[in-house]
Coordinates of C-alpha atoms and ligand atoms in Angstrom, one line a residue:
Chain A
X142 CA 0.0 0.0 0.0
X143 CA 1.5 4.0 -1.0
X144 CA 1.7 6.2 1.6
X145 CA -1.1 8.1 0.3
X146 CA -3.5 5.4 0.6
X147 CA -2.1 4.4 3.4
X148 CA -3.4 7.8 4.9
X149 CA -5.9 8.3 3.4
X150 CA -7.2 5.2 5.8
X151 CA -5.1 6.0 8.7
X152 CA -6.1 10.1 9.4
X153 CA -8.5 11.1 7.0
X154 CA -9.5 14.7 6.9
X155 CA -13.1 15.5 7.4
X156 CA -15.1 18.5 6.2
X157 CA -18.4 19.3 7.8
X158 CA -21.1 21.2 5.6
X159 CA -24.3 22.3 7.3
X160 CA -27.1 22.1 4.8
X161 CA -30.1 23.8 6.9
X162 CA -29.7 21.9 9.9
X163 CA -31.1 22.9 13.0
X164 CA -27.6 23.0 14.9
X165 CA -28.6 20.0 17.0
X166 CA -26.3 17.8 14.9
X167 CA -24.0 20.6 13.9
X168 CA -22.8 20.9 17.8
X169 CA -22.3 17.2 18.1
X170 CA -20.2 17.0 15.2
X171 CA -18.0 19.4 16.8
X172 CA -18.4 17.7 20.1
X173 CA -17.1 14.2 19.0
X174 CA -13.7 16.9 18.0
X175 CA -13.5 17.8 22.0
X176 CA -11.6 16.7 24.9
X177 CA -14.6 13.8 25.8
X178 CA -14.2 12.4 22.8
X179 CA -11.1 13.4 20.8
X180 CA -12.0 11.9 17.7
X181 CA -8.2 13.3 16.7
X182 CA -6.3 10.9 18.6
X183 CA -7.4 8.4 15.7
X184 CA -6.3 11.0 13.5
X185 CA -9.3 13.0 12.4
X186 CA -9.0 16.5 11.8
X187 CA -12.0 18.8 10.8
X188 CA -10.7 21.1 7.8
X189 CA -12.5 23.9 6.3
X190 CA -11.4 23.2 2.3
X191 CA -12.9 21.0 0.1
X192 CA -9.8 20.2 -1.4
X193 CA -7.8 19.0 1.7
X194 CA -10.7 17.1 2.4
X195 CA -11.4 12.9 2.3
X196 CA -14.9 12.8 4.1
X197 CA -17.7 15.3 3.4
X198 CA -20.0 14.8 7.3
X199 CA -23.6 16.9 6.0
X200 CA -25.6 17.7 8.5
X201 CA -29.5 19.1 8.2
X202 CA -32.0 18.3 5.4
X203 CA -31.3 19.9 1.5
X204 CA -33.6 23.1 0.6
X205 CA -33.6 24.2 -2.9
X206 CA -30.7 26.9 -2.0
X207 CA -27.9 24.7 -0.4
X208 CA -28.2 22.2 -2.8
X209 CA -26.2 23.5 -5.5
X210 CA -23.3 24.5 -2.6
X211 CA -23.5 21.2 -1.6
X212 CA -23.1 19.6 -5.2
X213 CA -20.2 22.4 -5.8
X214 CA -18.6 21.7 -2.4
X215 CA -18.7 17.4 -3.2
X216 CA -17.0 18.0 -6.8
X217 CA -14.6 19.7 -5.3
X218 CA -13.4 17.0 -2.4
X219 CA -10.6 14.9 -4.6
X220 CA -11.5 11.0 -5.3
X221 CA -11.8 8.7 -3.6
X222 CA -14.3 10.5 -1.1
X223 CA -16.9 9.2 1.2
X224 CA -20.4 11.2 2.3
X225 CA -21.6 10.8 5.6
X226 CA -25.7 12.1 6.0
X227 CA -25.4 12.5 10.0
X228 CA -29.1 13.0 11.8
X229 CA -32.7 12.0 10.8
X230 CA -33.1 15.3 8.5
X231 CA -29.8 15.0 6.7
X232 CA -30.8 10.9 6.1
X233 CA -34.7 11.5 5.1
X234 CA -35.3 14.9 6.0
X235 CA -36.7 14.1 9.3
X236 CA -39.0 16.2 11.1
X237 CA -39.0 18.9 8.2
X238 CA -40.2 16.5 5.4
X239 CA -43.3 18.3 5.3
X240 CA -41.7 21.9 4.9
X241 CA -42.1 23.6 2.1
X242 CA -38.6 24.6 1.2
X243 CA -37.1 21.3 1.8
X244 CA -36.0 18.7 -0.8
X245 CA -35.3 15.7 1.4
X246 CA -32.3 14.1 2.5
X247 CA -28.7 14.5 1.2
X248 CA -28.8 11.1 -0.9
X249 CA -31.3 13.5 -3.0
X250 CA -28.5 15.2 -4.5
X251 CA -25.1 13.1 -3.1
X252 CA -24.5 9.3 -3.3
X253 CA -24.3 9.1 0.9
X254 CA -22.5 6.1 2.0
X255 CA -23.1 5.8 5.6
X256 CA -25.7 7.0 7.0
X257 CA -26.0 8.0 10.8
X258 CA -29.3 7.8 13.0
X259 CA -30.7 9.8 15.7
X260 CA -31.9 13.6 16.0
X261 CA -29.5 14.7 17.1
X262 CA -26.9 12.2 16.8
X263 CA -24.6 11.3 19.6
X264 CA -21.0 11.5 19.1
X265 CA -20.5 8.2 19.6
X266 CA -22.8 7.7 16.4
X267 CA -21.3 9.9 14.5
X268 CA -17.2 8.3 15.7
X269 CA -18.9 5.2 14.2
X270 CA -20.3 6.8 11.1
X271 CA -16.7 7.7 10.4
X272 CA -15.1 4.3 11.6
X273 CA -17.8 2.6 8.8
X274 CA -16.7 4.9 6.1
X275 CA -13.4 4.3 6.7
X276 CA -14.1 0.5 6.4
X277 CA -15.3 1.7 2.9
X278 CA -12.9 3.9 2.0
X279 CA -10.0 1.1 3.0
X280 CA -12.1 -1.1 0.1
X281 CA -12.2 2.3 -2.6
X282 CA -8.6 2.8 -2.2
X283 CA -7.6 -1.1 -2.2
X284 CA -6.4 -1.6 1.2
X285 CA -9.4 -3.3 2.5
X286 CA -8.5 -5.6 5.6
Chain B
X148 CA -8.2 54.7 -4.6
X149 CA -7.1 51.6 -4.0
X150 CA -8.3 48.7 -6.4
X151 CA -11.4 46.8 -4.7
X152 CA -12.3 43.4 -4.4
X153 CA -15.2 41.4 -3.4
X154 CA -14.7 38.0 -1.6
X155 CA -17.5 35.8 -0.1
X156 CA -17.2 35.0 3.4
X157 CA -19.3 31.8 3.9
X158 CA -21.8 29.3 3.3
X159 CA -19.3 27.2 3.8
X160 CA -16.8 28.9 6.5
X161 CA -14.2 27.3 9.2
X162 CA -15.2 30.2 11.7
X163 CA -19.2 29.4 11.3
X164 CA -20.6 26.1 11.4
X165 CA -23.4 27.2 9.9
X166 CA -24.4 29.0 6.7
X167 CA -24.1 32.4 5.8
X168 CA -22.6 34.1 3.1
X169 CA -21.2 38.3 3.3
X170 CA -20.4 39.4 0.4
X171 CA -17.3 41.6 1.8
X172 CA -16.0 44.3 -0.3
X173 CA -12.5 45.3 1.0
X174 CA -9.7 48.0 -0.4
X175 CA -6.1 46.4 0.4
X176 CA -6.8 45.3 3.8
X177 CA -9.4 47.2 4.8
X178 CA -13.3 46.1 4.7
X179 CA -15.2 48.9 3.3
X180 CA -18.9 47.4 2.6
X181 CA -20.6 44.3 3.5
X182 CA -23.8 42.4 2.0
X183 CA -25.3 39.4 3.8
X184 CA -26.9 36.9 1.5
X185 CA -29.2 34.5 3.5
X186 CA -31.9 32.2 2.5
X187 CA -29.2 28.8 2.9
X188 CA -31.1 27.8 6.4
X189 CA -34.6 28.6 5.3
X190 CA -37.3 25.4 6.1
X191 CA -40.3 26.9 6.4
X192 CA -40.8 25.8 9.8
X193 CA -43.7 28.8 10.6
X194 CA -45.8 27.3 7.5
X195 CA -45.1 23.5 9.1
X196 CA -46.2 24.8 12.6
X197 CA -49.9 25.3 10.8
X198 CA -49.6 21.5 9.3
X199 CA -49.6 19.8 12.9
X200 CA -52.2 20.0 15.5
X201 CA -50.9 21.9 18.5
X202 CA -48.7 19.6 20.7
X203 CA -46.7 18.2 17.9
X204 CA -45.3 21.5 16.9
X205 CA -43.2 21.2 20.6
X206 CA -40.8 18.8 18.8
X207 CA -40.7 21.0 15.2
X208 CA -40.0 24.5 17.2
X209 CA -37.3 23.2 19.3
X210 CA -35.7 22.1 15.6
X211 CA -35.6 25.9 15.1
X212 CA -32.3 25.9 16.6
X213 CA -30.4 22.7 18.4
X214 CA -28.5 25.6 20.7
X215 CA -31.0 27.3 21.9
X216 CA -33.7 24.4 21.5
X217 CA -35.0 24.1 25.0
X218 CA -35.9 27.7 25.6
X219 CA -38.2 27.7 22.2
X220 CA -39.9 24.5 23.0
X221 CA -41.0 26.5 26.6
X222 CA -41.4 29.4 24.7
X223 CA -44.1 27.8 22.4
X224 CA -45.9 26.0 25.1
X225 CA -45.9 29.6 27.1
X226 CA -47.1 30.9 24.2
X227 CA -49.8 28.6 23.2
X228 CA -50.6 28.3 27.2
X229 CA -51.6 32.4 26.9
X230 CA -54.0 31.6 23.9
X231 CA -56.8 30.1 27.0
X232 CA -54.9 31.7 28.9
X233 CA -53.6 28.4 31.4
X234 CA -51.7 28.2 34.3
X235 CA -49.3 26.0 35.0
X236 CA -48.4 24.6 38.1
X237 CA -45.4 26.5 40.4
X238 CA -42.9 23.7 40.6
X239 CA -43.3 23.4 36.6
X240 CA -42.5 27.1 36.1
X241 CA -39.3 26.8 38.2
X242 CA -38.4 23.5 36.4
X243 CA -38.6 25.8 32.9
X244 CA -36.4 28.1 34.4
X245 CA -33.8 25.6 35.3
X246 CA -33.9 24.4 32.1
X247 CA -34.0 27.5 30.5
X248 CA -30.9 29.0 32.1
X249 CA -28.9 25.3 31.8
X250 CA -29.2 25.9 28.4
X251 CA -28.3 29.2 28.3
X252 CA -25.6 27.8 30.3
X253 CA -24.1 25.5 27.6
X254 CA -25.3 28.0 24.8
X255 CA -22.7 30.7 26.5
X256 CA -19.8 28.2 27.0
X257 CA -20.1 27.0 23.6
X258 CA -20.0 30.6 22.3
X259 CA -16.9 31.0 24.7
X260 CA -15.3 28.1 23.0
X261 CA -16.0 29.1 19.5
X262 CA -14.7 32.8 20.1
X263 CA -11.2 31.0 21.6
X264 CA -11.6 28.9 18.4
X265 CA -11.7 32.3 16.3
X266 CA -9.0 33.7 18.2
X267 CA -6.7 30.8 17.8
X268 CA -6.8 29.9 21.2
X269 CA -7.4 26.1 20.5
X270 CA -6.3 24.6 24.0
X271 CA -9.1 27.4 25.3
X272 CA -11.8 26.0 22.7
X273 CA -11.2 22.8 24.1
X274 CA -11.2 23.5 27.8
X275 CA -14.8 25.4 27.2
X276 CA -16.2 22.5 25.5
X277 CA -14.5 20.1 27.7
X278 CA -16.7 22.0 30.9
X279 CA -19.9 22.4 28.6
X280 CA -19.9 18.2 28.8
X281 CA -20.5 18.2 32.2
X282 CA -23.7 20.5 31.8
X283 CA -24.5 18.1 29.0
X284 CA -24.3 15.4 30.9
X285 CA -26.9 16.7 33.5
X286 CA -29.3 17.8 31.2
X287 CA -28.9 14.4 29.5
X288 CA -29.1 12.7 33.0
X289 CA -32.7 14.5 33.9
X290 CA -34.4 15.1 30.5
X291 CA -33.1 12.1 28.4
X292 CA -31.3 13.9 25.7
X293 CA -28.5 15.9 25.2
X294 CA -29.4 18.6 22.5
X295 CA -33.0 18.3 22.2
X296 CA -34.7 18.0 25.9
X297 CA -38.4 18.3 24.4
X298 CA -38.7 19.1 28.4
X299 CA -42.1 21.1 28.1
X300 CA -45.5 20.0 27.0
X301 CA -48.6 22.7 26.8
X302 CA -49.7 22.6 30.6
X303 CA -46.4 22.0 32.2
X304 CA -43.4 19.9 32.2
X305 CA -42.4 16.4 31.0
X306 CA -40.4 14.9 33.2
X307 CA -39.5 16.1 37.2
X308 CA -35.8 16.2 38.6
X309 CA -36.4 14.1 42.4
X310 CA -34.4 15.0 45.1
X311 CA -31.4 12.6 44.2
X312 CA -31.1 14.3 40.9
X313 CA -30.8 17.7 42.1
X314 CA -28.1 16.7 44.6
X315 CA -26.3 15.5 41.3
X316 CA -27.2 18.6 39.4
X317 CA -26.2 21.1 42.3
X318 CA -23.0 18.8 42.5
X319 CA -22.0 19.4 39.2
X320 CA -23.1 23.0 38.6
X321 CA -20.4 23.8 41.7
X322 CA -17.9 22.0 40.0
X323 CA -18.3 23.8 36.1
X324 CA -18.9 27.0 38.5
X325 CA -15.4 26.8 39.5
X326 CA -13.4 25.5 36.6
X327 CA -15.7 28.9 34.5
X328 CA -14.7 31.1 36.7
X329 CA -10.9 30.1 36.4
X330 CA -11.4 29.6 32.7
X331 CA -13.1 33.1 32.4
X332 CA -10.4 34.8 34.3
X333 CA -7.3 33.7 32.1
X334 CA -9.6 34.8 29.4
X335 CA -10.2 38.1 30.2
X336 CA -7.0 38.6 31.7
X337 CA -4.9 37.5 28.3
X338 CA -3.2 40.1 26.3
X339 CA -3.4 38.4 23.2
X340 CA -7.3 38.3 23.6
X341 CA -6.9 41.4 24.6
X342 CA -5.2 42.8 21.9
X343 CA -7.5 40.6 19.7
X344 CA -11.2 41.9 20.8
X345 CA -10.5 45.7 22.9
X346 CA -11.9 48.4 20.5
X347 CA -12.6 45.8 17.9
X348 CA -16.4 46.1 16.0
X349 CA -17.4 49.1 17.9
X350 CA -21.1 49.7 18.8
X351 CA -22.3 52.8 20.5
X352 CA -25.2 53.0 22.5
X353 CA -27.2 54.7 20.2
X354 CA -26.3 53.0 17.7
X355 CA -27.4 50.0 19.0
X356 CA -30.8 51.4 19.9
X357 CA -31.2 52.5 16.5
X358 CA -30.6 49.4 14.8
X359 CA -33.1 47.8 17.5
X360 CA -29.8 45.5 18.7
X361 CA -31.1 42.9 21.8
X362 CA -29.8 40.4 23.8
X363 CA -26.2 40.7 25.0
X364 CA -25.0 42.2 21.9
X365 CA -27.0 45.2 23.6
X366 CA -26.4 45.1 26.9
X367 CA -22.8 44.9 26.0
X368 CA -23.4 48.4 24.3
X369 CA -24.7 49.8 28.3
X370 CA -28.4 49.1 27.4
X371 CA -30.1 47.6 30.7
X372 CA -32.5 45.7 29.0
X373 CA -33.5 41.6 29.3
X374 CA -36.4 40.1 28.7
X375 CA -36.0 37.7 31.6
X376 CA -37.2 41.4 33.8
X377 CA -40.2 40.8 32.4
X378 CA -40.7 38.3 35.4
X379 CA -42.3 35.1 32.9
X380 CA -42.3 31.8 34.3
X381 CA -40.1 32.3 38.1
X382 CA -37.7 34.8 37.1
X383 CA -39.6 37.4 39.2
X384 CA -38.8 35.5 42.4
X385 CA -35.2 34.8 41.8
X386 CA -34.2 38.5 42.3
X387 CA -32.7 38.8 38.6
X388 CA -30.9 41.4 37.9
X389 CA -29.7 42.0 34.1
X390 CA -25.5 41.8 33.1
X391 CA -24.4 45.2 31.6
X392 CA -20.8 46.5 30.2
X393 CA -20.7 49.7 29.0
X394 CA -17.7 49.6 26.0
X395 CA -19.7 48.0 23.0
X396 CA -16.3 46.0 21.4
X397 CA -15.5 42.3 21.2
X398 CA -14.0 41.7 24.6
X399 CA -17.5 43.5 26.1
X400 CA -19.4 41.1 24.9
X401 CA -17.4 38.5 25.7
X402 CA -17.2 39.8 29.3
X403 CA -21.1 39.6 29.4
X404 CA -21.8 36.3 28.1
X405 CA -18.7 35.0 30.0
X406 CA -20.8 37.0 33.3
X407 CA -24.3 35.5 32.6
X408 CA -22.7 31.6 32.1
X409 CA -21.5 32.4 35.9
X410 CA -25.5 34.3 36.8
X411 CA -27.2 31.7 35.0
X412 CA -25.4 28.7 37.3
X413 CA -26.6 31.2 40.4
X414 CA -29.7 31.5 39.1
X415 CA -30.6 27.9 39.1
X416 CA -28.7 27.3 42.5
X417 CA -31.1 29.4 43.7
X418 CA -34.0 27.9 41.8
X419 CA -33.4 24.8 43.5
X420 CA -33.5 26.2 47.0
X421 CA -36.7 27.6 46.0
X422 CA -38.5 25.3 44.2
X423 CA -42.0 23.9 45.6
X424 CA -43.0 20.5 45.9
X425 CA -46.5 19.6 44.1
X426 CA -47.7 18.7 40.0
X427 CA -45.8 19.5 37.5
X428 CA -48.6 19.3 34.8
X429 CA -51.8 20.1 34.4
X430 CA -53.9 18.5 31.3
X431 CA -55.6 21.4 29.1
X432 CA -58.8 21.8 28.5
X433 CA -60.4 21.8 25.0
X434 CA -58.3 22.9 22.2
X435 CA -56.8 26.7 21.6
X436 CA -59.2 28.7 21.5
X437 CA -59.7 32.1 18.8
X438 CA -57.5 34.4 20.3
X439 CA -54.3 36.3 19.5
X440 CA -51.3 36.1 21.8
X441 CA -47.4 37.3 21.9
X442 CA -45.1 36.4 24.3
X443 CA -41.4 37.2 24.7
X444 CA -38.7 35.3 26.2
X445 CA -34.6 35.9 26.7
X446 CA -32.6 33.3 24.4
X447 CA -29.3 33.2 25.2
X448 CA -28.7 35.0 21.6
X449 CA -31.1 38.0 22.7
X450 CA -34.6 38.3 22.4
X451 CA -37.3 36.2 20.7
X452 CA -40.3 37.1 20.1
X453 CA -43.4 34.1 19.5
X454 CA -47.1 35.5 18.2
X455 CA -49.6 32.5 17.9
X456 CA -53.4 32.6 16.8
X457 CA -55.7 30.1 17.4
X458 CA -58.8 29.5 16.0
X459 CA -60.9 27.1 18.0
X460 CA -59.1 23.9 16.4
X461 CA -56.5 21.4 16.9
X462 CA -54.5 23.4 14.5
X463 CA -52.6 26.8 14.9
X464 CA -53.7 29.5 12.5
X465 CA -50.4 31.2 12.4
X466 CA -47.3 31.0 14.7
X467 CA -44.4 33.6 14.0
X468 CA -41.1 33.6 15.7
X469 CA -38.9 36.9 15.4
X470 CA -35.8 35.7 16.3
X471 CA -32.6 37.4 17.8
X472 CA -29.8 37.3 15.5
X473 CA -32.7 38.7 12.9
X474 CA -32.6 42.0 14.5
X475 CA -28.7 41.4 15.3
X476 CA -27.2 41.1 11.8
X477 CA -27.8 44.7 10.7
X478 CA -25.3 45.6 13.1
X479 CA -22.9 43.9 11.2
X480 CA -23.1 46.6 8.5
X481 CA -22.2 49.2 11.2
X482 CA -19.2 46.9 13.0
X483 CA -17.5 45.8 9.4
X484 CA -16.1 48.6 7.6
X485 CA -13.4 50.2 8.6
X486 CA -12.1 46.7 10.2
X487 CA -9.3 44.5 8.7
X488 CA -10.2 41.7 7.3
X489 CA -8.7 39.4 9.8
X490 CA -10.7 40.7 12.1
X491 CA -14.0 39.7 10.6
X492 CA -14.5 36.1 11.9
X493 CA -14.0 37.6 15.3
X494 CA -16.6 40.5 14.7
X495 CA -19.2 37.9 13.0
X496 CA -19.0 35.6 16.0
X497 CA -19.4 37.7 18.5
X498 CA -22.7 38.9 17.7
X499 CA -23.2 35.2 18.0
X500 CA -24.9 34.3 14.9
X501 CA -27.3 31.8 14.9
X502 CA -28.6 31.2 11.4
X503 CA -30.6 28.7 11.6
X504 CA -32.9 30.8 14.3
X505 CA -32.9 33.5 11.8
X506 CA -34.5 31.6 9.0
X507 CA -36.3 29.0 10.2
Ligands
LIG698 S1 -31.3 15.5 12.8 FE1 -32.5 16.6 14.3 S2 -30.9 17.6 15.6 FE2 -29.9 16.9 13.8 S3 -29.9 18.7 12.4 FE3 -31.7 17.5 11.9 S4 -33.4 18.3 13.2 FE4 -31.5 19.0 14.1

């Protein structure tokens, strides 16, 4: 396995969109990053640029105005990437199904991969969100265990 | 004149987690205008509320916001509860102000986290959110949930806190009182904060009345005003007294939201000395009936204000929520030019921007 690959698996950079999410999930994606849970000791690190980026976590349901930032921001992330719908609204669109300005979930515009329960989701969810895509992205990038 | 370029800050931004986008026009260094674009965090939650009869709305308002959640889930039901009008039983009113001011709790130290995050003060962004667990952990311990308590129902409260769980609570609350108030001091006592916030985004007092500025982006600017005076739910027998700073910059507000994280741990101290013993819920009777009510409650972001009309049915006829950082973001326009552009991020955040509040 090449060193990129290789970390790619082993510490892959994550980059958190927030569709129109009610915060709820937003604060517990940036929980699982604090002391309690440290998701950086297994060498996750939250980046702000699509381009250094290897997992896109969306959080909230799509409405007709993210959904082209959220298309722009996923061409952007460099292959192979994995998308990660974290909470009920970013899965289905949750409680705001019914709203008016809401397309659905984000597997209406993104191929998701793993998808992550709960509203909001714990952090511990989410940590295994990751650890799943990771299982996937170890496949993608052919060092599958 | 110097050439002039236009950069978007946002939707997508490592200082907000949320969306926004300014369209910041800036000469060299130097930000001369400022547009905000919103509409990214728009649902439509207001038209939703008319969908769903009555006491399912609780769990689609407190999805407003997942900060400030608890406080408009009490809000509607003391909203909806002024349409009869209802009363609700004492110990459930000072059960919705401990709630109420444990969230403003976490809300403040998450803020206080972010703005360290802003700064560049990581090991201070993680010592904040490392405290903020703890309150978490209580509120998760005595409503279920961590983010979303769904804690109030149209007549009262959900769920009680017995007398072992209060000894926990008031445990804990001790403890993040005194790791705050150390946190809070090296804060306010570092130069390179210092140097970072003092005379930065400037907002005078009359300014700030102009605009129609609330919450403690106000009284930052030396406006004594809170809607928590108003004395709704217990807050007029728990002796509150509003936070004030007089200079109007960064570090101001910072001091008063860093000041009501410490009031707001008093204040439930001493809600739990008061509280009564008896119900905490009392079934309404019949549905809403045709009437037209406001109501306004103190979010930890400022001021919210909640209109509902009924109309005799299981169904609300309108429900309207005016929500802080709406009335908050025009002072942006005032705060931004004439800053550099590093200093935007820190500017933004401290008016504490909640986005998803502000369109629903
Ligand atoms: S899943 Fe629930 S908590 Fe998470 S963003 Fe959606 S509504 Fe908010």
């Amino acid at each position: 396995m090449g060193i990129i690959q290789k970390s790619q698996v082993k510490s892959p950079w994550i980059m958190h969109f927030c569709n129109s999410s009610c915060n709820g999930c937003d604060i517990e994606v940036l929980a699982s990053l604090t002391p309690l849970y440290d998701v950086e000791r297994f060498g996750i690190v939250n980046m702000g640029n699509p381009k250094h980026a290897d997992v896109l976590v969306v959080t909230g349901p799509v409405n007709y105005r993210t959904a082209r930032v959220l298309k722009n921001l996923y061409d952007q992330i460099p292959d192979p990437k994995m998308v990660i719908a974290v909470g009920a609204c970013a899965s289905t669109g949750g409680v705001f199904h019914n709203c008016y300005n809401i397309l659905g979930g984000v597997d209406k515009v993104l191929p998701v991969d793993v998808y992550v329960p709960g509203c909001a989701a714990r952090p511990e969810a989410i940590i295994d969100g990751v650890v799943l895509a990771l299982q996937k992205l170890s496949k993608a990038v052919g060092v599958a265990k | 004149m110097a050439p002039r370029t236009v950069a978007p800050f946002g939707p997508q931004h490592p200082v907000l987690p949320e969306p926004i986008q300014l369209k910041i026009t800036y000469e060299n260094e130097k930000v001369v205008d400022v547009v905000p674009a919103l509409g990214y965090g728009h649902r439509g939650i207001e038209k939703a509320c008319e969908l769903n009869e009555y006491p399912k709305n609780i769990h689609l308002v407190e999805r407003i916001c997942g900060i400030c959640s608890c406080i408009h889930g009490i809000s509607y039901c003391e909203t909806v509860e002024r349409l009869w009008p209802l009363e609700v039983p004492p110990r459930a009113k000072y059960l919705r102000v401990i709630y109420s001011e444990m969230s403003r709790l976490h809300s403040h130290l998450l803020w206080l986290g972010l703005l360290c995050d802003a700064l560049g003060f990581e090991s201070m962004f993680m010592q904040f959110w490392r405290i903020r667990e703890k309150v978490l952990d209580i509120l998760e311990a005595t409503s279920g949930h961590r983010v979303t308590q769904s804690i109030s129902v149209v007549g009262g409260v959900r769920r009680d806190i017995d007398a072992e769980q209060e000894k926990t609570c008031i445990k804990v609350l001790q403890e993040v009182k005194k790791e705050a108030e150390s946190l809070i001091n090296v804060l306010a006592s570092d130069p390179t904060v210092k140097a970072r916030t003092v005379g930065k985004g400037v907002l005078t007092k009359e300014q700030a009345i102009l605009l129609g500025i609330n919450g403690p982006h106000l009284r930052a600017s030396g406006v004594k005003e809170d809607s928590r005076m108003l004395g709704a739910q217990a807050y007029s027998e728990l002796g509150f007294e509003p936070i004030v700073e007089t200079a109007g910059d960064c570090y101001a507000r910072a001091l008063v939201r860093a000041r009501e994280a410490l009031q707001s741990i008093e204040l439930q101290l001493e809600a739990f000395s008061k509280m009564p013993e008896g119900e905490i819920f009392e079934r309404p009777k019949g549905r809403p009936p045709a009437n037209e009510v406001t109501y306004r409650a103190e979010q930890p972001r400022g001021e919210c204000f909640y209109y509902a009309k009924g109309n005799g049915t299981q169904h609300l006829e309108r429900f309207r929520v005016r929500t802080p950082t709406f009335a908050n973001i025009p002072s942006l326009l005032v705060m931004l030019p004439g800053c550099e552009l590093a200093d935007v991020p820190v500017i933004v955040l401290s008016i504490d921007p909640c986005i998803s509040c502000t369109e629903r």
